[in-house]
Short mmCIF file of C-alpha atoms in Angstrom, two decimals:
data_model
loop_
_atom_site.label_atom_id
_atom_site.label_comp_id
_atom_site.label_asym_id
_atom_site.label_seq_id
_atom_site.Cartn_x
_atom_site.Cartn_y
_atom_site.Cartn_z
CA MET A 1 -21.12 -7.94 -14.21
CA THR A 2 -24.44 -7.26 -15.89
CA THR A 3 -26.04 -5.39 -12.98
CA ASP A 4 -26.67 -1.76 -13.83
CA ILE A 5 -26.11 0.87 -11.20
CA PRO A 6 -27.18 4.54 -11.41
CA LEU A 7 -24.94 7.09 -13.07
CA TRP A 8 -24.03 9.00 -9.90
CA ALA A 9 -22.74 5.79 -8.31
CA GLU A 10 -20.68 4.98 -11.41
CA ILE A 11 -19.15 8.46 -11.38
CA ALA A 12 -18.39 8.29 -7.67
CA THR A 13 -16.83 4.82 -8.00
CA SER A 14 -14.73 5.84 -11.01
CA VAL A 15 -13.43 9.02 -9.39
CA LEU A 16 -12.54 7.24 -6.14
CA VAL A 17 -10.86 4.31 -7.92
CA LEU A 18 -8.83 6.55 -10.21
CA ALA A 19 -7.82 8.82 -7.31
CA GLY A 20 -6.70 5.87 -5.21
CA SER A 21 -4.60 4.22 -7.89
CA LEU A 22 -3.11 7.57 -8.93
CA LEU A 23 -2.04 8.16 -5.33
CA ALA A 24 -0.43 4.72 -5.25
CA LEU A 25 1.46 5.54 -8.46
CA ILE A 26 2.61 8.91 -7.09
CA GLY A 27 3.86 7.17 -3.96
CA ALA A 28 5.80 4.62 -6.00
CA VAL A 29 7.37 7.33 -8.19
CA GLY A 30 8.36 9.22 -5.06
CA LEU A 31 9.95 6.03 -3.75
CA LEU A 32 12.02 5.89 -6.92
CA ARG A 33 12.94 9.57 -7.25
CA LEU A 34 13.66 10.90 -3.74
CA PRO A 35 17.39 11.05 -2.93
CA THR A 36 17.90 9.62 0.59
CA PHE A 37 16.28 6.78 2.52
CA PHE A 38 14.80 9.02 5.22
CA GLN A 39 13.01 11.01 2.51
CA ARG A 40 11.98 7.92 0.56
CA VAL A 41 10.23 6.45 3.58
CA HIS A 42 7.53 9.12 3.34
CA ALA A 43 6.44 8.42 -0.23
CA PRO A 44 4.63 5.02 -0.04
CA THR A 45 2.51 6.18 2.92
CA LEU A 46 0.60 8.29 0.39
CA GLY A 47 -0.75 5.11 -1.18
CA SER A 48 -1.22 3.16 2.02
CA THR A 49 -3.31 5.85 3.76
CA LEU A 50 -5.38 8.02 1.40
CA GLY A 51 -5.09 5.72 -1.63
CA CYS A 52 -6.23 2.67 0.30
CA TRP A 53 -9.17 4.53 1.85
CA CYS A 54 -10.23 5.90 -1.56
CA LEU A 55 -10.44 2.33 -2.92
CA VAL A 56 -12.26 1.09 0.20
CA LEU A 57 -14.83 3.88 -0.17
CA ALA A 58 -15.22 3.03 -3.87
CA THR A 59 -15.97 -0.62 -3.07
CA ILE A 60 -18.42 0.42 -0.34
CA VAL A 61 -20.29 2.72 -2.75
CA TYR A 62 -20.34 0.16 -5.57
CA PHE A 63 -21.42 -2.91 -3.60
CA SER A 64 -23.93 -0.97 -1.48
CA VAL A 65 -25.67 0.39 -4.58
CA LYS A 66 -25.45 -2.91 -6.47
CA ASP A 67 -26.82 -5.11 -3.68
CA GLY A 68 -29.24 -2.52 -2.36
CA SER A 69 -27.97 -2.89 1.19
CA LEU A 70 -25.07 -1.38 3.07
CA SER A 71 -21.97 -3.56 2.67
CA VAL A 72 -18.99 -2.52 4.74
CA HIS A 73 -16.71 -5.58 4.57
CA ALA A 74 -13.94 -3.54 2.99
CA VAL A 75 -13.67 -1.21 5.99
CA LEU A 76 -11.89 -4.09 7.73
CA ILE A 77 -9.08 -3.87 5.15
CA GLY A 78 -8.80 -0.10 5.55
CA ILE A 79 -8.67 -0.33 9.34
CA PHE A 80 -6.09 -3.13 9.17
CA ILE A 81 -3.81 -1.17 6.83
CA ALA A 82 -4.25 1.98 8.93
CA LEU A 83 -3.19 0.06 12.03
CA THR A 84 -0.25 -1.86 10.56
CA ALA A 85 1.41 0.62 8.17
CA PRO A 86 2.77 2.91 10.94
CA VAL A 87 4.05 -0.10 12.89
CA THR A 88 6.01 -1.35 9.86
CA THR A 89 7.36 2.14 9.15
CA VAL A 90 8.55 2.65 12.74
CA PHE A 91 10.26 -0.76 12.80
CA LEU A 92 11.95 -0.10 9.46
CA LEU A 93 13.08 3.40 10.44
CA ARG A 94 14.52 2.10 13.71
CA ALA A 95 16.43 -0.58 11.81
CA ALA A 96 17.67 2.00 9.27
CA LEU A 97 18.84 4.37 12.03
CA PHE A 98 20.65 1.53 13.80
CA ARG A 99 22.35 0.34 10.63
CA GLN A 100 23.40 3.79 9.43
CA ARG A 101 24.80 4.74 12.85
CA ARG A 102 26.63 1.42 12.92
CA ALA A 103 28.07 2.17 9.46
CA GLY A 104 29.34 5.56 10.67
CA ASN A 105 27.15 7.72 8.42
CA PRO A 106 27.48 11.36 9.63
CA ASP A 107 24.09 12.49 8.21
CA VAL A 108 22.05 10.43 10.67
CA PRO A 109 20.38 12.40 13.49
CA PRO A 110 21.96 11.78 16.92
CA ASN A 111 20.59 9.52 19.61
CA ILE A 112 18.22 11.43 21.90
CA THR A 113 17.32 8.76 24.43
CA ARG A 114 18.03 9.74 28.03
CA SER A 115 20.57 7.61 29.76
CA MET B 1 -21.86 -2.04 -15.95
CA SER B 2 -21.40 0.78 -18.39
CA LEU B 3 -18.41 1.26 -20.63
CA PHE B 4 -17.41 4.32 -18.62
CA LEU B 5 -16.90 2.47 -15.34
CA ALA B 6 -15.28 -0.51 -17.08
CA TRP B 7 -12.67 1.71 -18.73
CA SER B 8 -11.89 3.61 -15.56
CA LEU B 9 -11.41 0.30 -13.74
CA LYS B 10 -9.03 -0.85 -16.49
CA ALA B 11 -7.13 2.43 -16.23
CA ALA B 12 -6.89 2.07 -12.45
CA LEU B 13 -5.55 -1.46 -12.78
CA PHE B 14 -2.97 -0.20 -15.29
CA LEU B 15 -1.89 2.58 -12.90
CA LEU B 16 -1.50 0.07 -10.06
CA VAL B 17 0.58 -2.30 -12.19
CA LEU B 18 2.72 0.68 -13.21
CA ALA B 19 3.16 1.54 -9.52
CA ILE B 20 4.28 -2.04 -8.82
CA ALA B 21 6.74 -1.87 -11.73
CA VAL B 22 8.20 1.44 -10.51
CA ALA B 23 8.60 0.07 -6.98
CA LEU B 24 10.20 -3.05 -8.46
CA VAL B 25 12.92 -0.84 -9.99
CA ARG B 26 13.69 0.49 -6.52
CA LEU B 27 13.61 -3.07 -5.15
CA LEU B 28 16.18 -4.25 -7.70
CA LYS B 29 18.46 -1.21 -7.56
CA GLY B 30 18.00 0.01 -3.95
CA PRO B 31 21.41 0.81 -2.48
CA SER B 32 20.73 -0.53 1.02
CA ALA B 33 18.73 -3.43 2.43
CA GLN B 34 16.14 -1.15 4.08
CA ASP B 35 15.38 0.40 0.68
CA ARG B 36 14.53 -3.04 -0.63
CA VAL B 37 12.26 -3.82 2.32
CA LEU B 38 10.49 -0.46 1.86
CA ALA B 39 9.97 -1.18 -1.85
CA LEU B 40 8.54 -4.62 -1.01
CA ASP B 41 6.16 -2.96 1.46
CA CYS B 42 5.02 -0.57 -1.29
CA ILE B 43 4.56 -3.49 -3.69
CA TYR B 44 2.30 -5.46 -1.39
CA VAL B 45 0.09 -2.45 -0.64
CA SER B 46 -0.25 -1.82 -4.39
CA GLY B 47 -1.08 -5.49 -4.96
CA MET B 48 -3.75 -5.34 -2.28
CA MET B 49 -5.25 -2.28 -3.96
CA ALA B 50 -5.21 -4.16 -7.28
CA MET B 51 -7.25 -6.91 -5.55
CA LEU B 52 -9.85 -4.30 -4.56
CA VAL B 53 -10.02 -3.06 -8.16
CA LEU B 54 -10.48 -6.67 -9.34
CA ALA B 55 -13.32 -7.06 -6.81
CA LEU B 56 -15.02 -4.08 -8.46
CA THR B 57 -14.32 -5.38 -11.97
CA TYR B 58 -15.88 -8.79 -11.42
CA GLY B 59 -18.47 -7.61 -8.90
CA SER B 60 -17.49 -10.37 -6.49
CA SER B 61 -16.75 -9.82 -2.81
CA MET B 62 -14.54 -12.93 -2.72
CA TYR B 63 -11.58 -10.71 -3.56
CA PHE B 64 -11.87 -8.98 -0.19
CA GLU B 65 -10.59 -12.08 1.57
CA ALA B 66 -7.60 -12.22 -0.78
CA ALA B 67 -6.89 -8.53 -0.15
CA LEU B 68 -7.09 -9.07 3.60
CA LEU B 69 -4.71 -12.02 3.40
CA ILE B 70 -2.22 -10.04 1.30
CA ALA B 71 -2.36 -7.19 3.84
CA LEU B 72 -1.89 -9.61 6.75
CA PHE B 73 1.06 -11.52 5.29
CA GLY B 74 2.65 -8.34 3.95
CA PHE B 75 2.60 -6.84 7.42
CA VAL B 76 4.05 -9.99 9.00
CA GLY B 77 6.77 -10.19 6.32
CA SER B 78 7.78 -6.53 6.53
CA THR B 79 7.91 -6.62 10.32
CA ALA B 80 9.99 -9.78 10.31
CA MET B 81 12.42 -8.32 7.78
CA ALA B 82 12.73 -5.04 9.71
CA LYS B 83 13.40 -7.04 12.86
CA PHE B 84 16.01 -9.05 11.00
CA LEU B 85 17.72 -5.86 9.80
CA LEU B 86 17.76 -4.56 13.37
CA ARG B 87 19.10 -7.58 15.21
CA GLY B 88 20.24 -10.18 12.70
CA GLU B 89 17.57 -12.64 13.82
CA VAL B 90 13.80 -12.68 13.74
CA ILE B 91 12.88 -14.41 17.01
CA GLU B 92 15.10 -13.90 20.01
#
């Protein structure tokens, strides 16, 4: 808490942290405001891709400058989110398509699997 | 740590809590079950980002483990709930 880091590192950390959390907020507002589910599914990915990486880069810059050696623990979190977020989205979209077709919703795109 | 960085970290934490609150509105009001699961997914990603901001605030790398655990259990939970929505059971 008391360690001082140079000004350029503080500015870089602040900009990255604010950008990341602002992207998360924009994603959440999009989740609230967009009209249909298939449009809403796009909004939170803003926070889980670019927002998450902005925060990971901020922690890398801050802890590397503070400790005087390269610390890249946080990259693990970024890689994990980058790997798992698309998997969750695909599962959820498949479930939504199945349920809306089952409910007889006419707006759902048709089934394109070859039979 | 200068006042400048401390205030921007506080502002970032506030923005993340606001994001969680906005997603919570969608979680409570969401018309269908998949909307609620999507909102929960958004909430756990925002909570994980709040953990990273806390790691910067207190200068301790212990918060990385908590963030990794939140990401891991959030992924498992969202996948299990999506699977439940698809089939009506988690393990078949």
